[in-house]
Short mmCIF file of C-alpha atoms in Angstrom, two decimals:
data_model
loop_
_atom_site.label_atom_id
_atom_site.label_comp_id
_atom_site.label_asym_id
_atom_site.label_seq_id
_atom_site.Cartn_x
_atom_site.Cartn_y
_atom_site.Cartn_z
CA MET A 21 50.89 120.48 168.34
CA LYS A 22 53.32 123.29 167.83
CA ARG A 23 53.71 125.13 164.57
CA PRO A 24 57.23 125.34 163.07
CA ASN A 25 58.76 128.54 164.25
CA GLY A 26 60.40 131.24 162.10
CA PHE A 27 63.92 130.04 162.86
CA PHE A 28 63.25 126.64 161.28
CA TRP A 29 61.87 128.18 158.08
CA SER A 30 64.82 130.54 157.86
CA CYS A 31 67.30 127.66 158.09
CA LEU A 32 65.41 125.62 155.52
CA THR A 33 65.23 128.53 153.09
CA GLY A 34 68.94 129.28 153.55
CA THR A 35 69.87 125.64 152.90
CA VAL A 36 67.84 125.50 149.68
CA LEU A 37 69.33 128.77 148.42
CA LEU A 38 72.86 127.60 149.27
CA ALA A 39 72.32 124.34 147.37
CA LEU A 40 70.96 126.19 144.34
CA GLY A 41 73.90 128.58 144.47
CA ILE A 42 76.46 125.75 144.57
CA ILE A 43 74.82 124.08 141.56
CA PHE A 44 73.98 127.01 139.31
CA LEU A 45 76.26 129.91 140.26
CA PRO A 46 79.50 128.45 138.72
CA ARG A 47 77.64 127.74 135.45
CA TYR A 48 76.23 131.26 135.36
CA PHE A 49 79.65 132.78 136.11
CA SER A 50 81.39 130.68 133.43
CA ARG A 51 78.71 131.53 130.86
CA SER A 52 79.00 135.24 131.58
CA LEU A 53 82.79 135.08 131.03
CA ASP A 54 82.33 133.21 127.73
CA MET A 55 79.74 135.71 126.51
CA GLY A 56 82.02 138.57 127.46
CA SER A 57 84.94 137.20 125.36
CA ILE A 58 82.92 136.44 122.21
CA GLY A 59 84.08 138.61 119.33
CA GLN A 60 87.35 139.53 121.04
CA VAL A 61 90.81 138.53 119.81
CA GLU A 62 93.90 138.23 121.98
CA VAL A 63 97.33 138.32 120.35
CA THR A 64 100.30 136.48 121.86
CA GLY A 65 103.83 137.31 120.79
CA ARG A 66 105.83 134.66 118.90
CA ASP A 67 108.19 134.39 121.86
CA GLY A 68 105.29 133.41 124.08
CA PHE A 69 104.75 129.91 122.73
CA SER A 70 106.48 126.92 121.18
CA PHE A 71 105.21 123.94 119.25
CA LEU A 72 106.30 120.45 118.26
CA GLU A 73 105.91 118.75 114.91
CA ALA A 74 107.23 115.73 113.04
CA GLY A 75 110.56 116.13 111.24
CA SER A 76 110.70 116.38 107.47
CA GLY A 77 112.01 112.84 107.07
CA ASP A 78 114.35 113.75 104.21
CA ILE A 79 117.88 112.43 104.60
CA PRO A 80 119.61 115.81 105.17
CA GLY A 81 116.97 116.55 107.81
CA VAL A 82 117.59 113.18 109.44
CA ALA A 83 121.34 113.84 109.47
CA ARG A 84 120.74 117.24 111.08
CA ALA A 85 118.69 115.54 113.80
CA PHE A 86 121.56 113.15 114.53
CA ARG A 87 124.06 116.02 114.59
CA TYR A 88 121.91 117.50 117.35
CA LEU A 89 122.78 114.43 119.44
CA GLU A 90 126.45 115.38 119.45
CA LYS A 91 125.86 119.11 119.71
CA SER A 92 123.47 118.99 122.68
CA GLY A 93 124.91 115.96 124.43
CA GLU A 94 121.37 114.64 124.85
CA ASN A 95 120.13 111.13 124.13
CA PRO A 96 116.88 110.04 122.52
CA LEU A 97 114.14 109.25 125.01
CA LEU A 98 113.37 105.56 125.47
CA ILE A 99 109.62 105.20 124.96
CA SER A 100 109.25 101.44 125.27
CA SER A 101 111.47 98.37 125.45
CA ILE A 102 110.33 94.93 124.33
CA GLU A 103 112.77 92.33 125.62
CA GLU A 104 110.53 89.30 125.14
CA PRO A 105 110.94 88.11 121.51
CA SER A 106 107.43 86.67 121.28
CA GLN A 107 105.97 90.12 121.96
CA ILE A 108 107.82 91.87 119.13
CA ASN A 109 105.48 92.86 116.34
CA ARG A 110 105.96 90.46 113.44
CA GLU A 111 105.16 93.15 110.88
CA LEU A 112 107.96 95.33 112.27
CA SER A 113 110.58 92.58 112.12
CA GLU A 114 109.54 91.68 108.55
CA LYS A 115 109.83 95.29 107.42
CA VAL A 116 113.33 95.56 108.90
CA TYR A 117 114.24 92.25 107.24
CA TYR A 118 113.06 93.61 103.86
CA GLU A 119 115.06 96.86 104.20
CA ALA A 120 118.15 94.98 105.40
CA GLU A 121 118.02 92.64 102.42
CA ILE A 122 117.96 95.70 100.13
CA ILE A 123 121.11 97.26 101.63
CA SER A 124 122.81 93.86 101.61
CA GLU A 125 122.09 93.35 97.92
CA LEU A 126 123.31 96.88 97.17
CA GLY A 127 126.58 96.16 99.00
CA MET A 128 126.18 98.56 101.90
CA VAL A 129 126.66 95.76 104.44
CA PRO A 130 128.13 92.25 104.18
CA TRP A 131 125.84 89.56 102.82
CA LEU A 132 123.21 88.69 105.42
CA GLY A 133 123.16 85.00 104.57
CA ILE A 134 124.19 82.42 107.11
CA ASP A 135 127.18 80.34 106.05
CA GLN A 136 126.56 76.75 107.11
CA GLY A 137 130.17 75.77 106.48
CA TYR A 138 129.55 72.93 104.05
CA GLN A 139 127.86 75.02 101.37
CA ASP A 140 129.59 76.67 98.46
CA VAL A 141 128.93 80.39 98.08
CA TYR A 142 128.35 79.86 94.39
CA ASP A 143 126.04 76.88 94.82
CA TRP A 144 122.65 78.52 94.54
CA ASP A 145 120.88 75.17 94.92
CA PHE A 146 121.54 75.66 98.62
CA PRO A 147 120.73 79.30 99.47
CA LEU A 148 122.94 80.73 102.18
CA TYR A 149 120.26 82.62 104.00
CA ILE A 150 117.42 81.99 106.41
CA ASP A 151 114.53 84.14 107.56
CA TRP A 152 116.49 85.72 110.39
CA SER A 153 113.55 88.05 111.13
CA GLU A 154 112.21 85.16 113.22
CA HIS A 155 115.18 85.54 115.56
CA ALA A 156 114.41 88.96 117.05
CA LYS A 157 116.00 89.52 120.47
CA PHE A 158 114.73 92.94 121.48
CA ALA A 159 113.04 96.04 120.05
CA ARG A 160 113.45 99.42 121.74
CA HIS A 161 111.45 102.45 120.70
CA TYR A 162 113.13 105.89 121.00
CA ASN A 163 111.95 109.44 120.43
CA LEU A 164 114.44 112.10 119.37
CA THR A 165 113.36 115.72 119.84
CA TYR A 166 115.61 118.40 118.41
CA GLU A 167 115.67 122.12 117.65
CA SER A 168 114.37 123.37 114.35
CA SER A 169 116.88 125.14 112.13
CA GLU A 170 114.13 127.39 110.72
CA ASN A 171 112.14 128.54 113.74
CA PRO A 172 113.47 129.06 117.30
CA ASN A 173 109.97 128.38 118.66
CA LYS A 174 109.64 125.04 116.93
CA LYS A 175 110.98 121.63 117.85
CA GLU A 176 110.95 118.62 115.59
CA MET A 177 110.78 114.97 116.50
CA MET A 178 111.67 111.63 115.03
CA ASN A 179 110.86 108.13 116.26
CA LEU A 180 113.34 105.26 115.95
CA TRP A 181 113.44 101.52 116.57
CA TYR A 182 116.65 99.87 117.76
CA LEU A 183 116.49 96.12 117.17
CA ARG A 184 118.68 93.06 117.50
CA PHE A 185 118.39 89.75 115.64
CA SER A 186 120.55 86.76 116.56
CA ASP A 187 120.58 82.99 116.82
CA ASP A 188 123.39 83.26 119.42
CA GLU A 189 125.71 81.26 117.22
CA ASN A 190 125.93 82.11 113.52
CA PHE A 191 124.82 85.72 113.25
CA ASP A 192 124.16 88.86 115.25
CA TYR A 193 122.53 91.91 113.61
CA TYR A 194 121.70 95.33 115.08
CA PHE A 195 119.63 97.98 113.30
CA VAL A 196 118.41 101.52 114.01
CA VAL A 197 115.49 102.28 111.72
CA ASN A 198 112.88 104.93 111.10
CA ALA A 199 109.83 103.92 113.15
CA SER A 200 107.42 104.68 110.28
CA THR A 201 109.24 103.57 107.13
CA CYS A 202 111.85 101.20 108.66
CA GLN A 203 114.52 102.86 106.48
CA ILE A 204 117.85 101.85 108.00
CA TYR A 205 120.04 104.55 109.57
CA TYR A 206 122.55 102.25 111.29
CA ALA A 207 123.47 98.59 110.97
CA GLU A 208 125.96 96.35 112.72
CA ILE A 209 126.59 92.95 111.15
CA TYR A 210 128.40 89.95 112.64
CA ASN A 211 128.50 86.76 110.60
CA SER A 212 130.96 84.64 108.63
CA PHE A 213 130.77 87.07 105.70
CA SER A 214 131.76 90.07 107.82
CA GLU A 215 134.62 88.02 109.26
CA ASN A 216 135.81 86.99 105.80
CA MET A 217 135.64 90.59 104.61
CA ILE A 218 137.84 91.82 107.47
CA GLN A 219 140.18 88.89 107.04
CA SER A 220 140.75 89.67 103.36
CA ILE A 221 141.51 93.30 104.23
CA ASP A 222 143.95 92.23 106.95
CA GLU A 223 145.79 89.93 104.57
CA GLU A 224 146.08 92.66 101.96
CA ILE A 225 147.39 95.16 104.51
CA TYR A 226 149.95 92.62 105.71
CA VAL A 227 151.18 91.90 102.17
CA SER A 228 151.40 95.59 101.32
CA ARG A 229 153.51 96.30 104.40
CA GLU A 230 155.85 93.40 103.73
CA THR A 231 156.43 94.48 100.11
CA ASP A 232 156.64 98.22 100.80
CA TYR A 233 153.44 98.72 98.82
CA ASN A 234 153.12 102.51 98.39
CA ASP A 235 152.03 103.01 94.82
CA LYS A 236 148.83 105.10 94.96
CA ALA A 237 147.49 103.85 91.65
CA ALA A 238 147.80 100.25 92.76
CA ALA A 239 146.44 101.07 96.20
CA ALA A 240 143.31 102.46 94.57
CA GLY A 241 142.43 98.93 93.57
CA SER A 242 142.90 97.50 97.06
CA ARG A 243 140.19 95.48 98.72
CA ALA A 244 139.41 98.16 101.32
CA THR A 245 139.08 100.88 98.68
CA GLU A 246 136.98 98.64 96.49
CA LEU A 247 134.62 98.02 99.41
CA GLY A 248 134.59 101.75 100.16
CA TYR A 249 133.37 102.66 96.68
CA MET A 250 130.85 99.82 96.76
CA PHE A 251 129.59 101.28 100.05
CA GLY A 252 129.41 104.76 98.50
CA ASP A 253 127.42 103.55 95.49
CA ALA A 254 125.05 101.66 97.77
CA CYS A 255 124.47 104.66 100.07
CA MET A 256 123.85 106.96 97.11
CA ASN A 257 121.24 104.59 95.67
CA TYR A 258 119.56 103.66 98.94
CA TYR A 259 119.23 107.23 100.21
CA ASP A 260 118.59 108.68 96.74
CA ALA A 261 121.52 111.12 96.84
CA ARG A 262 122.70 113.09 93.80
CA GLY A 263 126.31 112.06 94.21
CA TYR A 264 128.98 111.13 96.73
CA GLU A 265 132.64 111.34 97.59
CA TYR A 266 134.49 108.49 99.24
CA VAL A 267 137.17 109.42 101.76
CA ALA A 268 139.46 106.47 102.36
CA GLY A 269 139.98 105.76 106.01
CA GLN A 270 143.12 104.85 107.88
CA ARG A 271 142.18 101.49 109.28
CA MET A 272 144.64 101.87 112.10
CA LEU A 273 142.83 105.00 113.26
CA ASN A 274 139.51 104.19 114.96
CA GLU A 275 139.21 101.14 112.70
CA LYS A 276 137.27 103.15 110.10
CA LEU A 277 137.37 101.77 106.60
CA GLY A 278 136.17 105.09 105.28
CA ILE A 279 133.61 107.87 105.18
CA VAL A 280 131.18 108.60 102.37
CA ILE A 281 129.96 112.16 101.89
CA LEU A 282 126.53 112.11 100.25
CA TYR A 283 125.43 115.20 98.32
CA PHE A 284 121.82 116.36 98.33
CA GLN A 285 120.52 119.38 96.45
CA GLY A 286 118.11 121.78 98.14
CA GLU A 287 114.53 122.27 96.95
CA GLU A 288 115.72 125.06 94.68
CA GLU A 289 118.71 124.51 92.43
CA GLN A 290 120.29 127.71 93.74
CA LYS A 291 120.47 126.36 97.27
CA THR A 292 123.72 125.04 98.63
CA VAL A 293 124.23 121.30 98.33
CA ARG A 294 123.64 119.64 101.70
CA ASN A 295 126.13 117.02 102.88
CA VAL A 296 125.46 113.84 104.84
CA TYR A 297 128.32 111.79 106.32
CA MET A 298 128.10 108.00 106.43
CA GLU A 299 130.80 105.84 107.98
CA VAL A 300 131.80 102.23 107.57
CA LYS A 301 133.81 100.72 110.40
CA THR A 302 135.22 97.37 111.47
CA LYS A 303 134.27 95.91 114.82
CA GLU A 304 137.47 94.21 115.88
CA GLU A 305 136.32 92.51 119.05
CA PRO A 306 134.87 89.13 118.03
CA HIS A 307 131.18 88.79 118.73
CA LEU A 308 129.65 85.47 119.79
CA GLU A 309 133.34 84.57 120.28
CA ARG A 310 133.54 83.84 116.56
CA TYR A 311 133.10 86.72 114.16
CA ARG A 312 134.25 90.29 113.84
CA GLY A 313 131.77 92.72 112.39
CA ILE A 314 131.12 95.67 110.12
CA SER A 315 129.06 98.71 111.18
CA ILE A 316 127.66 101.35 108.87
CA GLY A 317 125.53 104.42 109.42
CA PHE A 318 125.14 108.13 109.95
CA GLN A 319 128.36 109.27 111.56
CA GLU A 320 126.73 111.11 114.48
CA LEU A 321 124.23 108.34 115.18
CA ALA A 322 126.93 105.68 115.33
CA GLY A 323 128.43 107.21 118.47
CA TRP A 324 125.09 107.07 120.28
CA VAL A 325 124.54 103.42 119.36
CA ARG A 326 128.02 102.50 120.55
CA SER A 327 127.31 104.21 123.89
CA LEU A 328 124.22 102.00 124.29
CA GLN A 329 126.37 98.90 123.97
CA GLU A 330 129.03 99.94 126.49
#
C-alpha cells in the first residue's frame, strides 16, 4: 500500500486554506474597515443630498402644492387604482361621505340629496337623501411630490384620493380628498339640485338681458351673486380662513360663477397674509344625459381633474 505523496497533501492543505479564506477573509476585512472609521466624522455639503418629507397640511401649503402642478407641468403619480366597487375600503367611502355632507350643509356644493320626483323639498317626513357612500365606482390613490419653498434640498409630498360615487341615474359625484383626513379639495356634483341651481341662474340671466338689467345694486342681489357669497362663507368656515373676497365671475367666460380668495395669516402676525383661490364653475354638458353640474375646488387642482376626465 502506497503512502499519500507530498503533492496530495499540498493540494488538500491549499483547498482547506482557500475555503477558510473565502469564509473568514471578507468578515475580517469588513471589521477592520469598521474599526478604522470609529470615532471619525465625515461632513457632506448641503448640496450633496436631498430629502423628502410630508407636507405641512395647512391650506396655504396645500394650495402651494397645487400651484406646483401648473408651474411644473407635472401630474401626481398614480399609486393604485381600485375599479372594483366591492374592493373599495368602506371606512374611506364613509369618511368622504361625512366630509361631503359638511360642505353640502355649509352651502359649498348643491344639496347632496337625491330628488325622487314625487317628494316635496320641504317635506322632511321623506328625507331627500340616501347613503350614497354605498355607490362608490372607483377610488384612485395619487402622490404629489413638489419642491419646498423653504429649502432647495427638500421636497414635500401629499397623498390624495380621487373617488366617484354614482347610481348611474340620479346622481354622480366626484371628489379629490386628502388621503389622511379626507378633507375635500375638489368636488363635482351632478344631481337634480345642481340642475335646478343652474336653471334658476339661466332664467335670471335671460330676464336681465330682456329688461336691460344693468343696475349694479340690484345685480348684487342676483341668484348667482347670492350663491357666490354663500360659497365664500362656506369655504371660509370649512377651511378655517380668516376672511375672504368674492370675485363675481362672468358666466359666459369659462362658465365660472366666481372665484373666492381666502385669506390666511402667517404664524406670526407680521407675516404677509397668504391667499388661496377657490373656484365655483358650472358643468354645462349634461351628465347621465339628465343633469348639469357644479364643480368647486382649488383653482389649480381643478385643471388637473378636468384633464383626467378628457
